[in-house]
Coordinates of C-alpha atoms and ligand atoms in Angstrom, one line a residue:
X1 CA -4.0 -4.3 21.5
X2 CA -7.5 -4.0 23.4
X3 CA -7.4 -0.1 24.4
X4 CA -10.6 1.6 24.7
X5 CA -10.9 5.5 24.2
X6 CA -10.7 7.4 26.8
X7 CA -13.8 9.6 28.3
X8 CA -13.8 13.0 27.8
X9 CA -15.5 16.0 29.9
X10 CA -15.3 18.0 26.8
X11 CA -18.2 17.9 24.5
X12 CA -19.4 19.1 20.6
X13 CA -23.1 20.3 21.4
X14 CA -25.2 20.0 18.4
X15 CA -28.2 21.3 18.0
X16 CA -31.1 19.3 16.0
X17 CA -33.2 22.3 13.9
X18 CA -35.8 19.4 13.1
X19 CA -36.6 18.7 17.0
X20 CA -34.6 21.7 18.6
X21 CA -33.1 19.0 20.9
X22 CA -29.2 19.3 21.8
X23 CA -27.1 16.1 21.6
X24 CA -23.6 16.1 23.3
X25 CA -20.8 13.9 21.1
X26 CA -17.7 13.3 23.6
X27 CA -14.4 15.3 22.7
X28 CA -11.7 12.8 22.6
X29 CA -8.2 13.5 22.4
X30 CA -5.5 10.9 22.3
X31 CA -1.5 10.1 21.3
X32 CA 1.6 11.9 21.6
X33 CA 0.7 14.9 19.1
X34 CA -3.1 15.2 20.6
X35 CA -5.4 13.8 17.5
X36 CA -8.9 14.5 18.5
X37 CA -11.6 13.0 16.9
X38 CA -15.7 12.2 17.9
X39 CA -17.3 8.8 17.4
X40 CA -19.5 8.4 14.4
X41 CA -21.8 6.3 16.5
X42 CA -22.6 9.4 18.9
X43 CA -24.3 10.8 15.5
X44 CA -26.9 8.1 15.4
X45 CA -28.5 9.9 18.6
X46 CA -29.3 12.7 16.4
X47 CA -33.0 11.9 14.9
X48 CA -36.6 12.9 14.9
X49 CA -37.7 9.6 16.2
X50 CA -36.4 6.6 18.2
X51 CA -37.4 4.0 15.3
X52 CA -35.1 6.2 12.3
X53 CA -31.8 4.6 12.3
X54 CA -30.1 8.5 12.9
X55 CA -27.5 10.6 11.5
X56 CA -24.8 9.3 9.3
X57 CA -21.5 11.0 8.5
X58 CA -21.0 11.0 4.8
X59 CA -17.6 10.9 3.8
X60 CA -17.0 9.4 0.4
X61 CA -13.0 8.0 0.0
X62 CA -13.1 8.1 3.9
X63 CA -11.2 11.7 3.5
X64 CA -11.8 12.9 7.2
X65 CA -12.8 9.4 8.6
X66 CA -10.3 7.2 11.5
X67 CA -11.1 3.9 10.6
X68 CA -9.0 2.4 13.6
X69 CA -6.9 3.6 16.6
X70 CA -3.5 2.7 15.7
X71 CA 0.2 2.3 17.4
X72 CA 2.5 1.7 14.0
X73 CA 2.7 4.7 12.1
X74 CA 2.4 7.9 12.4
X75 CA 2.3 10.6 9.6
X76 CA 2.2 14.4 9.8
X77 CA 1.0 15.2 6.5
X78 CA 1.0 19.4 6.6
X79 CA 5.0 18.8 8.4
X80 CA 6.4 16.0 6.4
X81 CA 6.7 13.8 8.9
X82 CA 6.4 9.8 8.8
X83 CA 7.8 7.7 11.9
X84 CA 7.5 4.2 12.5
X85 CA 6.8 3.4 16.2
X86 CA 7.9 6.7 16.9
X87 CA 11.2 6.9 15.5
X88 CA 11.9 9.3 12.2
X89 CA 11.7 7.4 9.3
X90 CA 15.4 9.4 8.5
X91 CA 16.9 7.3 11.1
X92 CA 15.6 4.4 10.3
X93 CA 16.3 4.5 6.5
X94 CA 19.9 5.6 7.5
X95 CA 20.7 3.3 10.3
X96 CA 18.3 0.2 10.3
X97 CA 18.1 -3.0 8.2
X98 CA 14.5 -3.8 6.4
X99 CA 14.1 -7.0 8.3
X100 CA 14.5 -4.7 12.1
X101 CA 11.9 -2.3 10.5
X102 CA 9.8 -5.2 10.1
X103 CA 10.2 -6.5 12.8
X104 CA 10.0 -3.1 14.9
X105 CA 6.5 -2.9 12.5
X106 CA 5.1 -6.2 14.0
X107 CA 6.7 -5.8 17.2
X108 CA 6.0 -2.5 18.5
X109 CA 9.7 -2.3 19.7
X110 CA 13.4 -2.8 17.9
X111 CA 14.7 -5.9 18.6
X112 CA 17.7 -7.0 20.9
X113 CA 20.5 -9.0 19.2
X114 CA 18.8 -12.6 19.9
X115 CA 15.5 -11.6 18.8
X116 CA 16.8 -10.3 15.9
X117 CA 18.6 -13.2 15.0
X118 CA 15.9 -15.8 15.9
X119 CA 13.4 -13.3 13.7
X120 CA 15.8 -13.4 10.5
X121 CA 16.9 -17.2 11.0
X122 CA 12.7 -17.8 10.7
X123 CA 12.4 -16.1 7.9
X124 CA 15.4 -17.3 6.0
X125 CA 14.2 -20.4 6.5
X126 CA 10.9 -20.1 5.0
X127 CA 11.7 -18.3 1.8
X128 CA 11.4 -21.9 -0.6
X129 CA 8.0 -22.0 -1.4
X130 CA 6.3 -25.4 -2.3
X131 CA 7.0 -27.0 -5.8
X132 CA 3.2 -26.6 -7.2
X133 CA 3.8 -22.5 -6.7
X134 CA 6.4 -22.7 -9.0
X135 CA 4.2 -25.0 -11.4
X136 CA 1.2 -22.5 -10.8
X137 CA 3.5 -19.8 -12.3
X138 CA 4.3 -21.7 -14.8
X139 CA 1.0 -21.5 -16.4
X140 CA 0.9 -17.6 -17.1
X141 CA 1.5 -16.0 -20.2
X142 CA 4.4 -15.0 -21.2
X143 CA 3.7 -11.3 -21.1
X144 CA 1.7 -11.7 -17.5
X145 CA 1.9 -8.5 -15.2
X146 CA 3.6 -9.7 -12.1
X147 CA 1.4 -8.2 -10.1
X148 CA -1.3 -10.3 -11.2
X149 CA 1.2 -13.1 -10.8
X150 CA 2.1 -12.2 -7.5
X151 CA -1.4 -11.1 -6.2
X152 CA -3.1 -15.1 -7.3
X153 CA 0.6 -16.6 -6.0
X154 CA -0.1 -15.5 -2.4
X155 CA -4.3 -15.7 -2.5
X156 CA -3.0 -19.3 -3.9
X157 CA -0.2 -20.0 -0.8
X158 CA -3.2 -19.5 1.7
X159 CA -4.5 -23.3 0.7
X160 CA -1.1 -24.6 1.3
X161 CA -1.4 -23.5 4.9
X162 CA -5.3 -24.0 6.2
X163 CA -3.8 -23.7 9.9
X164 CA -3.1 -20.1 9.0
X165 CA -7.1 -19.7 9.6
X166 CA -7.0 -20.2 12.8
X167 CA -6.5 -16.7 13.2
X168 CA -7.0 -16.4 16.9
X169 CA -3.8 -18.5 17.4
X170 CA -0.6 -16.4 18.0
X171 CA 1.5 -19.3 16.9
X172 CA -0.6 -19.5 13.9
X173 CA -0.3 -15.9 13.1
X174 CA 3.8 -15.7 13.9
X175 CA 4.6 -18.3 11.3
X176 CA 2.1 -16.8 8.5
X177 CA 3.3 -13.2 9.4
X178 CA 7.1 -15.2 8.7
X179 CA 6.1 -17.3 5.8
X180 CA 4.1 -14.4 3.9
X181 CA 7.8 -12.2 4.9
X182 CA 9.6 -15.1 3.8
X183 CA 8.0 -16.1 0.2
X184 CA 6.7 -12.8 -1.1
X185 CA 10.1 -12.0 -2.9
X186 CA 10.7 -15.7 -3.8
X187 CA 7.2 -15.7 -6.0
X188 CA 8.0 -11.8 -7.2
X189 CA 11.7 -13.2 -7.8
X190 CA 10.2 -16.4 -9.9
X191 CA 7.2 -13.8 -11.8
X192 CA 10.4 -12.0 -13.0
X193 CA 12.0 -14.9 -14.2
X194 CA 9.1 -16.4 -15.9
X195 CA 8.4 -12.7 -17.6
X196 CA 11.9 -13.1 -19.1
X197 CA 12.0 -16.9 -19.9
X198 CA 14.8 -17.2 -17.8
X199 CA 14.9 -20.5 -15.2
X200 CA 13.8 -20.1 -11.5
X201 CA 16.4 -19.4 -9.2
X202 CA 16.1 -20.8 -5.7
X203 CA 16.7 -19.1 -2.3
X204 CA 20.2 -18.7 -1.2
X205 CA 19.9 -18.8 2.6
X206 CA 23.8 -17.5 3.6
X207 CA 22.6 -14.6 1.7
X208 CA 21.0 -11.3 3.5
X209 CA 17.2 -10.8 3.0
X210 CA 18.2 -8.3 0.0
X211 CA 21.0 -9.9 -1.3
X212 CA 19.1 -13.3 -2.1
X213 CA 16.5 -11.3 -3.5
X214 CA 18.3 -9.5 -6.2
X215 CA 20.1 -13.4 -6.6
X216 CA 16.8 -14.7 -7.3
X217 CA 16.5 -12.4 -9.7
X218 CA 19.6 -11.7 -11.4
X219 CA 21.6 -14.6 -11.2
X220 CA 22.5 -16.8 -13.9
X221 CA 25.7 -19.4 -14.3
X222 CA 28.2 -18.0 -11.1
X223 CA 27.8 -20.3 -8.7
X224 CA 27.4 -17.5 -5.7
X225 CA 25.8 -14.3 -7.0
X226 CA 27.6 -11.6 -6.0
X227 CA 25.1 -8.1 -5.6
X228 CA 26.2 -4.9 -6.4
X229 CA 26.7 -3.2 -3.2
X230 CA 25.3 0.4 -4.3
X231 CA 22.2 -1.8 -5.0
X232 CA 21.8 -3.9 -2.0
X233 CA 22.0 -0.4 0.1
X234 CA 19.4 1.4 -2.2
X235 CA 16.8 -1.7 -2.4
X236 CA 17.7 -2.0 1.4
X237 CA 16.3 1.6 1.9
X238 CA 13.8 1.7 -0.5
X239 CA 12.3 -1.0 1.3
X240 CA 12.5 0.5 4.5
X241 CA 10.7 3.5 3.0
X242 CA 8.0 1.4 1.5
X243 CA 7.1 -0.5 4.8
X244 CA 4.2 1.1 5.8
X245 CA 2.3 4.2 5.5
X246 CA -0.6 3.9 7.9
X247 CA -4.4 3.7 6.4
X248 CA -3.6 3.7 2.8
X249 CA -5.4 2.2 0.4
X250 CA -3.8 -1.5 0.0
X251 CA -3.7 -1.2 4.1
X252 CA -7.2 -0.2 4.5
X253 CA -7.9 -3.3 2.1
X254 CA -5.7 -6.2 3.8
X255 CA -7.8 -4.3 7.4
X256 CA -11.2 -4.6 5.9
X257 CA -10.7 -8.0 4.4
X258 CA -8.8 -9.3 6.9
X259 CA -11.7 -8.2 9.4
X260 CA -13.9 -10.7 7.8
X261 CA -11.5 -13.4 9.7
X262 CA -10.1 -14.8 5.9
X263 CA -6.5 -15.6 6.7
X264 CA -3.9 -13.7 6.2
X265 CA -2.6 -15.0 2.8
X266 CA -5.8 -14.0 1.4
X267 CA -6.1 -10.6 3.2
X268 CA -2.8 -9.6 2.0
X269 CA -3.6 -10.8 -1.5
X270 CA -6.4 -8.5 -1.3
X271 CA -3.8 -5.5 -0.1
X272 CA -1.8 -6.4 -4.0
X273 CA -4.6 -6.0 -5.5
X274 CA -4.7 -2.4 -4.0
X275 CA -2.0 -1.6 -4.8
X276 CA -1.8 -2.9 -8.3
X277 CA -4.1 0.4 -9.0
X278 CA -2.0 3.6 -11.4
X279 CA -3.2 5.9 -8.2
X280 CA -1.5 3.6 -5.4
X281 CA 1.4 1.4 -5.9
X282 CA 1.5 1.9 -9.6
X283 CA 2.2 4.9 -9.5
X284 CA 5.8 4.4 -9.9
X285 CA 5.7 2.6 -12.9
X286 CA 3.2 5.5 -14.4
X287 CA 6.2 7.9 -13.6
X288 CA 8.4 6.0 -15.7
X289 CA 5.8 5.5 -18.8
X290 CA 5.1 9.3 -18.6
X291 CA 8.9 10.2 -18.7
X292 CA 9.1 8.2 -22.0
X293 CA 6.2 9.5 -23.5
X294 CA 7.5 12.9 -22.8
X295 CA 10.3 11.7 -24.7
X296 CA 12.6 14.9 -24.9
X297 CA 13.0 17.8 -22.2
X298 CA 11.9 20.6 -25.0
X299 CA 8.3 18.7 -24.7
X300 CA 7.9 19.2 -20.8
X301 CA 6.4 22.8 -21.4
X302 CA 3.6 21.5 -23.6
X303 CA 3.2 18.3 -21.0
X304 CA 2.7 20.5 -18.1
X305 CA 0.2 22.6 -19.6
X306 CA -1.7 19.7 -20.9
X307 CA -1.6 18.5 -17.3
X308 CA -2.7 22.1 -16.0
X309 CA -5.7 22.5 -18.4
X310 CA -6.8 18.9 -17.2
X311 CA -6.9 17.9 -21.0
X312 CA -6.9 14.0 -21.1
X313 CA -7.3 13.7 -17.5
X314 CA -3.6 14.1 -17.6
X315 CA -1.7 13.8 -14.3
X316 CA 1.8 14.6 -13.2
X317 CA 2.6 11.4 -12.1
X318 CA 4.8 11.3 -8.9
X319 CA 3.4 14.4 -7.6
X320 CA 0.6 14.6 -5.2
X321 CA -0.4 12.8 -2.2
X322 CA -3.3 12.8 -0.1
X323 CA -1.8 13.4 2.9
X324 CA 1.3 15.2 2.9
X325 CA 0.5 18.4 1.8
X326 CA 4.0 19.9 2.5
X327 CA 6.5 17.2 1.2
X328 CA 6.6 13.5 1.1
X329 CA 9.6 12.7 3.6
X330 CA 10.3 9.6 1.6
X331 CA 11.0 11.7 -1.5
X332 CA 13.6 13.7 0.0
X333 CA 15.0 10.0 0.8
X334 CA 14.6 8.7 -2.8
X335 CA 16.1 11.8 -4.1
X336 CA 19.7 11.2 -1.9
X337 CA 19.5 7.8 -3.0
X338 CA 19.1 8.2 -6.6
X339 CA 21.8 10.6 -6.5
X340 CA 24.2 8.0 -4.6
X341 CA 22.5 5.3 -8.0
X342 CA 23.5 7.3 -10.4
X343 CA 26.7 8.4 -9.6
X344 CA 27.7 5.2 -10.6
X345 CA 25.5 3.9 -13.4
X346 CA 25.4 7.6 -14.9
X347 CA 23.2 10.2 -16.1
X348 CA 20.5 9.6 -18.7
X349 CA 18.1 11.4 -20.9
X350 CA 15.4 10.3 -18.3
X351 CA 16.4 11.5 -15.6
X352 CA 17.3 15.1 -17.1
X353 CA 13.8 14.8 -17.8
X354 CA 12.6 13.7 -14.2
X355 CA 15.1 16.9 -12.9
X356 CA 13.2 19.2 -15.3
X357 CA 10.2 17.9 -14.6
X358 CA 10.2 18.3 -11.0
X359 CA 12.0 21.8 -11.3
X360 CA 9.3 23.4 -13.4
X361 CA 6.7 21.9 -11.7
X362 CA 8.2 23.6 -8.1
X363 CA 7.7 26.9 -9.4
X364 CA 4.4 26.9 -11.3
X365 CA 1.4 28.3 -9.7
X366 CA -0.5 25.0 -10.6
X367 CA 1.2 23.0 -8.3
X368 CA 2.4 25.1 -5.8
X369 CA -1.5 26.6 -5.3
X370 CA -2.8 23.4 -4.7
X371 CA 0.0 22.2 -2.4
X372 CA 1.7 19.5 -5.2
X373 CA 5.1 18.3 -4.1
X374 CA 7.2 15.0 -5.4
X375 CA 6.3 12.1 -3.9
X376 CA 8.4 8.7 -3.0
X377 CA 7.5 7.3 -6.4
X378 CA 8.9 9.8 -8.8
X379 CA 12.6 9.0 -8.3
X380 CA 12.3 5.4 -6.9
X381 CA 10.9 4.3 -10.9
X382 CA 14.6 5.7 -12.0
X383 CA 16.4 4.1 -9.6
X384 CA 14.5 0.6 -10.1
X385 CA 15.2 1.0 -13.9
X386 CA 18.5 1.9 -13.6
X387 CA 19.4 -1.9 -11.3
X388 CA 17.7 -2.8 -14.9
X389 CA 14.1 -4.1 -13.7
X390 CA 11.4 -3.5 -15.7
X391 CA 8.8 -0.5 -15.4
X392 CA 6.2 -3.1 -14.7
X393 CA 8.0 -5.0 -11.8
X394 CA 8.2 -1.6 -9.7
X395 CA 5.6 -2.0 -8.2
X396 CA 6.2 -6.1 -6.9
X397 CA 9.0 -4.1 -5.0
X398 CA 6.9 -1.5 -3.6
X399 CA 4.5 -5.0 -2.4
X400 CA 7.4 -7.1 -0.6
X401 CA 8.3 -3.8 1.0
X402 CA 4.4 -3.0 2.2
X403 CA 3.6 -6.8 3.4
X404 CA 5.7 -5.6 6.7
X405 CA 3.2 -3.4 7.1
X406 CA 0.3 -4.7 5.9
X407 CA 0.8 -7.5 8.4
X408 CA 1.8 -5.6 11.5
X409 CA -1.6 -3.7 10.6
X410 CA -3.3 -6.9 10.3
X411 CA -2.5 -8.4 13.5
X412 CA -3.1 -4.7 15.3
X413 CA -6.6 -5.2 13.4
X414 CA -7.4 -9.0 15.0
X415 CA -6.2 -8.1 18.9
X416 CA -8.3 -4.5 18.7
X417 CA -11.2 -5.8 20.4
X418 CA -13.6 -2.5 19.5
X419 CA -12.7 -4.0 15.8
X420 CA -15.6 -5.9 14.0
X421 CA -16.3 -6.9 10.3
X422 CA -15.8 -3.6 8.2
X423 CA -19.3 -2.7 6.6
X424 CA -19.9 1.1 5.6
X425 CA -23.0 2.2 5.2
X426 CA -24.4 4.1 2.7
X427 CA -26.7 6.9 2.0
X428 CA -29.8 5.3 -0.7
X429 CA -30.3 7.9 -3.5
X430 CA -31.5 5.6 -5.6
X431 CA -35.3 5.4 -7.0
X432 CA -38.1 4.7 -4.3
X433 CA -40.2 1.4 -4.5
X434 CA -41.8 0.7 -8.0
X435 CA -43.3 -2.3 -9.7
X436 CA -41.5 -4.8 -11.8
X437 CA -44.5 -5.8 -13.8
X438 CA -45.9 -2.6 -15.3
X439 CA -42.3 -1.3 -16.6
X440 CA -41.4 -4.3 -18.6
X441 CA -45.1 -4.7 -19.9
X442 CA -44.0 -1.4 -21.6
X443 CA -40.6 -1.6 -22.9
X444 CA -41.0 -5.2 -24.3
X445 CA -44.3 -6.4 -26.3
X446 CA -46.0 -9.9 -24.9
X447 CA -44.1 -11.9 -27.1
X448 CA -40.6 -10.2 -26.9
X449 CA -41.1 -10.6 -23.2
X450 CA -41.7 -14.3 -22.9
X451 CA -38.5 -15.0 -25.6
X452 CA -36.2 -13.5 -23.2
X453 CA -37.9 -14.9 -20.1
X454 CA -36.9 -18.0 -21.7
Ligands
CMC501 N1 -1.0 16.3 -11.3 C1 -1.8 17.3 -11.6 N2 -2.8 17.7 -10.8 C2 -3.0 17.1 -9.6 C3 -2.2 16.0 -9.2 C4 -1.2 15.6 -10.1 N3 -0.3 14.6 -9.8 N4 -2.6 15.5 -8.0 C5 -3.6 16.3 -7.7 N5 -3.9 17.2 -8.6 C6 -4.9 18.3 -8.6 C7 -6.3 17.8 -8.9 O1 -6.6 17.8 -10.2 C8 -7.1 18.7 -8.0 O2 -7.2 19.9 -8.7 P1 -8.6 20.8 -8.7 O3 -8.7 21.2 -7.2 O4 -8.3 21.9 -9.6 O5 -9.7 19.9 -9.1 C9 -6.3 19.0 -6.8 O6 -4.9 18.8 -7.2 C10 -6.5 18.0 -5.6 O7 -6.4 16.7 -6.1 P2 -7.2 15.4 -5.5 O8 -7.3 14.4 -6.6 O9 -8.4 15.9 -4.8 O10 -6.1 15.0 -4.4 P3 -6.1 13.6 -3.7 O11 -5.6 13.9 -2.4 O12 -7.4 12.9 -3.8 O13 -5.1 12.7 -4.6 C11 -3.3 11.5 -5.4 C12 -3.9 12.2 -4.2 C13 -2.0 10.9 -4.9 C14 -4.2 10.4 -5.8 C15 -3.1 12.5 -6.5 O14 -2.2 13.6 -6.1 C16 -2.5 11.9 -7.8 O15 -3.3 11.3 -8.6 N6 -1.2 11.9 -8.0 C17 -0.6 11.2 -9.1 C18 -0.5 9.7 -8.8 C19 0.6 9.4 -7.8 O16 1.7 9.9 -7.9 N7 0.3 8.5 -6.8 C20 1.3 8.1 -5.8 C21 0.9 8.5 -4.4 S1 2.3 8.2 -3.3 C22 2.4 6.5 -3.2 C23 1.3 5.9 -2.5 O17 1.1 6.2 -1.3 O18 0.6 5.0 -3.1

């Protein structure tokens, strides 16, 4: 991808008081649903003299900031509405396989019938992962997160591969974009079985990309593991759901690390470690933990005011999103899904809680003021407890979803030739110039000073 932005007649004027000169910044619109945006650089014009560096914008959390022009997703936050390459992400939960999402992610287009079959043959291929992984897993403790597991497993695969840094290579980058594919849910598979003591179960490659996964994880004497169907479809979609999400935060993180030119086992170890955080990926696991501590539906009432008079920082966990300021599209997903779940594995107290929960939440002021709706992760926790894994593995299965994404963005990241090493800058409020010498002369007496010098 090497596209420039396009010139534009149309132009902000803006008027300097300091100087009473008037700059022009270039109007740019651009897409299919007309996003129009000004470069920062064109700020830097706007200063009292050609040796200050210039304006900055200031825009802490990058709220109102387009780090990149970008062809993969695209969200409409105040609508609801999240397609992948263009198409709804309805159809493709309904009608498409994870691996075709993938590959539609990396690819820009679906695949025909070889394609496909050459892309899933690659990657069923690659899923064992060399024996000193396994080893390396070994040495956690017992009661290791597997996030933490999973994020050092992959920083770890990148020095079983150095050709992978030869980034510039499009062979080099197709077979990391396969391996990473390939071995993320064999090392989250293998964290789970270390967690529970349990031996390592290898790959089973006549199994689908799902279907070996949950064998990985769940299988113990039967010689073929045999998934539940209900299961396979709901991981399959979940998946799908989870693939990408544009210029989140564990995205933004694999983009500005992988901008340093770091290959891409590192890059997208740096996108787990994103996610890890309680206000990204965790998220889902923080629904669950609230719903327990809640414990019975007659304490919600108390829970939600404590969450409205911001006592303890308290959140409603699963509600919210920086973008979508209407509904989360994936939610609405989740929501069908869970119901499909738990038709067969039943009702229980936590998901009456969940459904009260979400029901007094929809028609309090609190939320509805300030534009609160469910988001994917407050039914997908229930559904990932009720295939029995635990609250802290939800999250390893929102990252072998999001490394489809995170690699597609990635590779859109290395061919965008206005791309260089991501470095912010920052605006200095910090003290002005002062002298070392004379402040410790008087905090510390002579003596004192020369002890710790020492
Ligand atoms: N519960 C209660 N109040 C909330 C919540 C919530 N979940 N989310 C936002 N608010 C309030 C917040 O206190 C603030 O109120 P006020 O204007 O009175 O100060 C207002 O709503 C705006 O909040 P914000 O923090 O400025 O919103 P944001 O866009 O920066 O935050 C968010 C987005 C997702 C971090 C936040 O909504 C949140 O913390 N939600 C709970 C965590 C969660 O479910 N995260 C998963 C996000 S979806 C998966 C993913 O993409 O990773």
């Amino acid at each position: 991808m090497s596209h420039t932005a396009p010139e534009s007649p149309e132009a902000l004027e803006i008027r300097d008081p300091r100087t009473g000169a008037t700059y022009r910044a270039p109007l740019r619109t651009e897409g299919p649903e007309g996003d129009t945006y000004i470069r920062a650089a064109d700020l830097r014009a706007v200063r009292r003299d050609p040796a200050e560096f210039g304006t900055l914008s200031y825009d802490p959390a990058f709220m109102n900031t387009a780090s990149c022009r970008s062809s993969i997703t695209f969200i409409d936050g105040d609508q609801g509405i999240l397609r992948y390459r263009g198409y709804p992400i309805e159809q493709l939960a309904e009608q498409a396989t994870f691996l075709e999402v993938a590959y539609l992610l990396r690819h820009g287009e679906l695949p025909t019938q070889p394609q496909y079959d050459t892309w899933v043959h690659d990657i069923t291929y690659h899923t064992y992962v060399h024996e000193n992984i396994r080893k390396f897993l070994e040495g956690f403790r017992y009661d290791a997160h597997p996030m933490s597991m999973l994020c050092s497993a992959t920083a770890a695969l990148s020095s079983f591969y150095p050709q992978a840094r030869d980034i510039h290579d499009p062979q080099q980058r197709y077979i990391s974009i396969i391996r990473l594919l390939a071995k993320l849910p064999t090392i989250a598979a293998f964290a789970y079985r270390h967690v529970k003591g349990l031996p390592f179960i290898y790959p089973d490659n006549d199994l689908t990309y799902v279907e070996n996964f949950l064998s990985m994880v769940a299988r113990m004497s039967e010689p073929k593991y045999e998934a539940n169907p209900v299961f396979v479809k709901a991981l399959e979609v979940l998946f799908i759901l989870h693939a990408d999400h544009e210029q989140n935060c564990s995205t933004s993180a694999v983009r500005a690390v992988g901008s340093s030119h770091v290959d891409p086992f590192s890059a997208v170890a740096a996108g787990i470690a994103a996610l890890f955080g309680p206000l990204h990926g965790g998220a889902n696991e923080a629904v669950l933990r609230m719903i327990t501590e809640i414990g019975h539906p007659k304490h919600i009432p108390a829970f939600i005011e404590a969450v409205k008079s911001g006592k303890g920082e308290q959140r409603l966990m699963g509600f919210g999103h920086r973008v979508y300021k209407s509904y989360d599209p994936r939610a609405r997903i989740v929501k069908k899904l869970a119901d499909e779940v738990f038709a067969q594995v039943g009702m229980d107290k936590d998901l009456e809680i969940a459904l009260e929960l979400e029901r007094i939440a929809l028609s309090d002021d609190y939320f509805i003021a300030r534009k609160l709706y469910p988001n994917v992760d407050f039914y997908t926790g229930l559904i990932y407890r009720s295939m029995a894994f635990p609250t802290d593995f939800f999250t390893v299965l929102f990252a072998v979803a999001r490394v489809a994404g995170w690699l597609a963005q990635w590779e859109e990241m290395i061919l965008d030739k206005e791309q260089k090493i991501a470095r912010p800058r920052q605006v200095y409020v910090g003290p002005g110039k002062r002298d070392y010498t004379d402040a410790l002369a008087e905090k510390f007496p002579r003596a004192r000073k020369d002890s710790i010098r020492k």
